[in-house]
C-alpha atoms as one frame of an Amber mdcrd trajectory, in Angstrom:
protein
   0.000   0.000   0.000   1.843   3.083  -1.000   1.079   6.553   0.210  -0.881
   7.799  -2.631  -3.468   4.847  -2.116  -4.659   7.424   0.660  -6.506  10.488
  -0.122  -3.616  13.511   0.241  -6.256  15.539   2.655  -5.829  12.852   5.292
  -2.196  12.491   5.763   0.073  15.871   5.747   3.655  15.732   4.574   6.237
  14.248   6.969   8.522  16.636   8.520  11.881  16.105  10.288  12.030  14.587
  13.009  13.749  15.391  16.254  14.954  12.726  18.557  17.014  12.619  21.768
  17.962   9.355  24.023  18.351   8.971  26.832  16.511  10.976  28.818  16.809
  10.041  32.121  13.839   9.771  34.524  15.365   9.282  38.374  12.537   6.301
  39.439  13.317   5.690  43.365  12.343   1.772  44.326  12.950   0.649  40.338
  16.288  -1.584  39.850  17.658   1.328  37.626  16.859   5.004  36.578  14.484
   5.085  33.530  15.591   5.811  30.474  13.488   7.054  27.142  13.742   8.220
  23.804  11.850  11.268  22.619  11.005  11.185  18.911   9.433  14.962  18.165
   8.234  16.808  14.807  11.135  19.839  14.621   7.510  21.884  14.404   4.327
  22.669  15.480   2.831  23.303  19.506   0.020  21.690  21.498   1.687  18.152
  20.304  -0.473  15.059  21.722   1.978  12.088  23.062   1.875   8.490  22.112
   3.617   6.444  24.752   5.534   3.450  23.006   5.956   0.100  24.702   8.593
  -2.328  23.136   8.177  -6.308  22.861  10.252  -8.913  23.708  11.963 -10.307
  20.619  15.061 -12.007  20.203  17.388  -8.689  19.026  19.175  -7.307  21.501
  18.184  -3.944  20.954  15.115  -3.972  19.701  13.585  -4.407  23.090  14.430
  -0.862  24.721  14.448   2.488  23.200  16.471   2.007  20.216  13.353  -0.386
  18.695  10.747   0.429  16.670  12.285   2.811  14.879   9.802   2.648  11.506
   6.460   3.538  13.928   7.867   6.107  15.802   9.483   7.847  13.349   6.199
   7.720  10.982   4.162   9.065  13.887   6.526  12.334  14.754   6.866  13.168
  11.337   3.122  13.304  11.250   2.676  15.389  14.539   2.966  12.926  17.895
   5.656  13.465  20.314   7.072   9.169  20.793   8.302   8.539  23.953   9.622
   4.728  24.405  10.921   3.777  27.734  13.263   0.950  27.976  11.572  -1.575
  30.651  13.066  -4.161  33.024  12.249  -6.285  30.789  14.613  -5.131  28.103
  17.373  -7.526  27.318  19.819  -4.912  27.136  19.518  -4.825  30.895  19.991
  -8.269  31.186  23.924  -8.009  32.813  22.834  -5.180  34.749  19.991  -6.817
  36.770  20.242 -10.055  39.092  17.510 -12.166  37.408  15.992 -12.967  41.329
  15.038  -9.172  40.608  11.310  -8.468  42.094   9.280  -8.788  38.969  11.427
 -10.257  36.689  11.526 -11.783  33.993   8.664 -10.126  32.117   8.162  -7.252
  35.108   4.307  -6.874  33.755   3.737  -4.201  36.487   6.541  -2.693  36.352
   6.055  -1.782  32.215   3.247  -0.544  33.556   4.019   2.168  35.784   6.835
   2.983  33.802   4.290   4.356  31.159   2.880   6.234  34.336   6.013   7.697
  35.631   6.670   9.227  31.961   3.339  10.726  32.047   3.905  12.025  36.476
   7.336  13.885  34.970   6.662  15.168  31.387   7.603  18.586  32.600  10.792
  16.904  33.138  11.215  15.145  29.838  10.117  18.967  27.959  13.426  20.599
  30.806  15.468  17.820  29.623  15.097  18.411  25.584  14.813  22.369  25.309
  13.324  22.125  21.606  10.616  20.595  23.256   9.824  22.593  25.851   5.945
  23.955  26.121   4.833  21.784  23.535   3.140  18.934  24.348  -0.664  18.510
  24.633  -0.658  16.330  28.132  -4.409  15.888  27.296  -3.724  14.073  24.478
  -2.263  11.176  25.542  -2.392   7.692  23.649  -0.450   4.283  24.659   0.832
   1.421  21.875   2.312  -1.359  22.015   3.491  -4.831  20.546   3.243  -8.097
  21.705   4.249  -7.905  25.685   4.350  -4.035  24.792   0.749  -4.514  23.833
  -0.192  -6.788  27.288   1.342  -3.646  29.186  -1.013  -0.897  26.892  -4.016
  -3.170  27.586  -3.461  -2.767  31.457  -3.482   0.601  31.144  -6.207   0.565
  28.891  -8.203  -1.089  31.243  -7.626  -4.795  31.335  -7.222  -6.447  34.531
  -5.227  -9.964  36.113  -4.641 -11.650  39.075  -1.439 -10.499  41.084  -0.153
 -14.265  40.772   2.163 -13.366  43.886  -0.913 -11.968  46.169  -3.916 -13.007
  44.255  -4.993  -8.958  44.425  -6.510  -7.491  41.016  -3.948  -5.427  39.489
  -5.769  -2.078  38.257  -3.796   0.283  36.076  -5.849   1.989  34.320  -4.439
   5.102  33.519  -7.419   7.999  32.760  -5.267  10.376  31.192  -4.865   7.986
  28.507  -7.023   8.615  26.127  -6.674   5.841  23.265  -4.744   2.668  22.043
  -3.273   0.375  19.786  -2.366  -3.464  20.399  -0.474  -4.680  18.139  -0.193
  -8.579  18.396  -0.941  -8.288  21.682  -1.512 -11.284  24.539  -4.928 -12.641
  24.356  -6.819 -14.197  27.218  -5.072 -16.851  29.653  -6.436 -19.917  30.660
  -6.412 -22.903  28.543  -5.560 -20.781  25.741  -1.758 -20.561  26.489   0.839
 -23.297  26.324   1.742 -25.024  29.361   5.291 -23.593  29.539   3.925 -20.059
  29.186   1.450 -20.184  31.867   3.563 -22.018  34.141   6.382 -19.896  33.812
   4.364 -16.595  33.189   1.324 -17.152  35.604   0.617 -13.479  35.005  -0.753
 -14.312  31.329  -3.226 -16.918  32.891  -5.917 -14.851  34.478  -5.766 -11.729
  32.113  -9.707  -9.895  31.723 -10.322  -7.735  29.076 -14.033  -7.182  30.056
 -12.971  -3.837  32.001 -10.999  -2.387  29.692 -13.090   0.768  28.673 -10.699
   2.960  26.744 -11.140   3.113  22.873  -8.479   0.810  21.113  -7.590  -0.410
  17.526  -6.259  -4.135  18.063  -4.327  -5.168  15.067  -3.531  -9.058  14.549
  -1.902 -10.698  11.476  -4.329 -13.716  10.625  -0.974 -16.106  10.595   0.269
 -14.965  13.744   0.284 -18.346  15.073   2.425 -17.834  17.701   2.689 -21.373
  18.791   5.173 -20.465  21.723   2.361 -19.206  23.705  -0.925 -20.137  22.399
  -2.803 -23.543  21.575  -5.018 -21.179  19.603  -3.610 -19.745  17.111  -3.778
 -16.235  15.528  -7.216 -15.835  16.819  -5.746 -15.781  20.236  -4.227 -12.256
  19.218  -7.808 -10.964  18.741  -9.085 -11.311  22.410  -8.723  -7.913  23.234
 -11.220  -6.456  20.573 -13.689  -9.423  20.994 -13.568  -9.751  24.977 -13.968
  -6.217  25.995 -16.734  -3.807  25.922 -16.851  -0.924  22.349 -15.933   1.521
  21.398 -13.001  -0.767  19.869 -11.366  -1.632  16.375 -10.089  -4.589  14.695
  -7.496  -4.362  12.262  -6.637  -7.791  10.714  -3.987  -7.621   7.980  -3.484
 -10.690   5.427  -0.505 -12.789   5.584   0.989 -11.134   8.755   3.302 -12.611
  11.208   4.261 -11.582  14.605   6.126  -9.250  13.233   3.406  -7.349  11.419
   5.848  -6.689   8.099   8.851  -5.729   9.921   7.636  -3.028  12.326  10.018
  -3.317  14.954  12.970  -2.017  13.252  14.556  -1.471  10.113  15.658  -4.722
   8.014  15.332  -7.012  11.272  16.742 -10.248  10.876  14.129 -12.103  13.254
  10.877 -10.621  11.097   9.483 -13.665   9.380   6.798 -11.553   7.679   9.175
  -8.830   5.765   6.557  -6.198   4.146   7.299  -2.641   3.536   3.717  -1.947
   1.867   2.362  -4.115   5.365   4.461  -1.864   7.758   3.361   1.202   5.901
   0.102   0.328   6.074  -0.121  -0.089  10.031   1.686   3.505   9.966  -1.021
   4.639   8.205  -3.531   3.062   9.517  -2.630   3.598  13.408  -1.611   6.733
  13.015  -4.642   7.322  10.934  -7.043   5.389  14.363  -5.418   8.075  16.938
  -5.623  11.124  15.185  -9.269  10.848  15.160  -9.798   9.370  18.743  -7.515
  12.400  19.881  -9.675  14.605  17.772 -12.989  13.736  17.520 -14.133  14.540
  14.847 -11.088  14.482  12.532 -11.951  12.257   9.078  -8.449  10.899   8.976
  -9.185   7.292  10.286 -12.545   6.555   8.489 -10.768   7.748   4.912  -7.844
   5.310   5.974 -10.267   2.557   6.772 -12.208   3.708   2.862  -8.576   3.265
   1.198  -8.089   0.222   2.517 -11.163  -1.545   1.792 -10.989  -0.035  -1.834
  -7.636  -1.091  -2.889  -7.456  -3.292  -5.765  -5.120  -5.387  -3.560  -6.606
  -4.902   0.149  -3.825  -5.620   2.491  -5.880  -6.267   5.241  -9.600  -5.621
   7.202 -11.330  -3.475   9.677 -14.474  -4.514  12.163 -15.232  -1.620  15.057
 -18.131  -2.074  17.451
């Protein structure tokens, strides 16, 4: 799907891009400081934020700030400030932490109120990065994220678990965000996940989605088997759309992998799915989802969804309720 396959009024002209790493968020009670990567259009004021949560892939990069580099860059040359913290979870933290670390290995609350710090100290991400400063919209606040990225945005969209540790419900929700995207996100536990995944990530096994309010696009590739975790298959990647309450979006894209067309960085050796026209359509598309939920109103995402379903070729499908 190339860029003219969208109508030019929905999509303005990419302009450069600003980014600065790390900025360094002191986080007293986490094993280390937090670090993030600010990814900023060299232009414009009242800038809404998309937090960015990395997965967990094989790379050793990938998973931290230095990932995603094709999304993030899209989205602040089209007007979103990117922040992407690198979590506990990150392997390039792996020699710094003792792996009896609270948490580890996946830290799932932890990811979490990383995404919450960022938001508590924004005033001290815009004093860190000067070109920045007074011009972010903190009302406008969206959260994405792939694969374990996407199991920490659905927390903060709303879904729930059991605290396998304390059997409390973990809550962490997060109201001042507004909107999100899964992509290839977790589905729900129970018999659904291998027996190596829920026995050695008891987190996954009791995840709800019923509670989880906020409006999100959930995109899923329908051959993202993911055998590793799921007896299911790729519909297993579609549990957040169809077990939680509307307004919500499904974006499934033909032929897709867990790696959506190569969306976590640029020529990565461990995408099995390789795309460019796939990853530029989940640009498109996501960016396309937010700028309307941010601004009601706006026409972008329902021409995105039009383009798509017109192509002669259609890479892919949308269902909302």
């Amino acid at each position: 799907m190339s860029a003219s396959t969208y109508p030019a009024d929905t999509l303005s002209l990419p302009t450069p891009v600003l980014s600065v790493s790390p900025v360094v968020l002191s986080a007293p009670g986490r094993a280390v400081d937090l670090e993030v990567r600010v990814s900023a259009p060299v232009t414009g004021s009242d800038l809404p934020v998309i937090l960015l949560s990395h997965g967990q892939g094989h790379s050793h990069h990938l998973s931290s700030l230095n990932g995603y580099a094709p999304l993030a860059n899209f989205w602040a040359a089209h007007g979103f400030v990117v922040l992407q913290p690198t979590h506990l979870s990150s392997s390039t933290l792996s020699r710094t932490l003792d792996p009896d670390t609270p948490g580890a290995p996946m830290y799932w609350r932890s990811r979490a109120e990383d995404m919450q710090r960022i938001l508590d100290r924004l005033d001290v991400i815009e004093a860190a990065v000067p070109q920045l400063l007074g011009r972010l919209d903190p009302s406008r606040v969206a959260v994405v994220g792939h694969s374990m990225g996407g199991h920490t945005a659905s927390l903060l969209l709303g879904a729930r678990l059991t605290d396998p540790h304390d059997g409390t419900e973990a809550d962490l929700a997060d109201p001042r965000i507004k909107a999100g995207v899964l992509l290839a996100a977790p589905g729900a536990g129970g018999d659904a996940l291998t027996e190596p995944v829920a026995e050695s990530l008891p987190f996954l096994r009791t995840t709800d989605f019923s509670k989880m309010l906020t409006p999100a696009l959930v995109v899923v590739g329908d051959q993202d088997a993911s055998a590793h975790l799921t007896v299911r298959g790729p519909a297993w990647h579609a549990d957040p759309y169809a077990l939680s309450p509307g307004p919500k979006s499904l974006l499934t894209l033909f032929g897709a992998e867990h790696g959506l067309g190569g969306i976590s960085g640029y020529d990565v050796a461990e995408t099995t799915d390789g795309n460019p026209e796939r990853v530029a359509a989940v640009q498109r598309l996501t960016w396309s989802y937010l700028r309307t939920q941010l601004y009601p109103g706006d026409p972008a995402w329902q021409s995105a969804c039009d383009a798509l379903t017109t192509a002669a070729e259609p890479l892919g499908r949308v269902e909302s309720k």
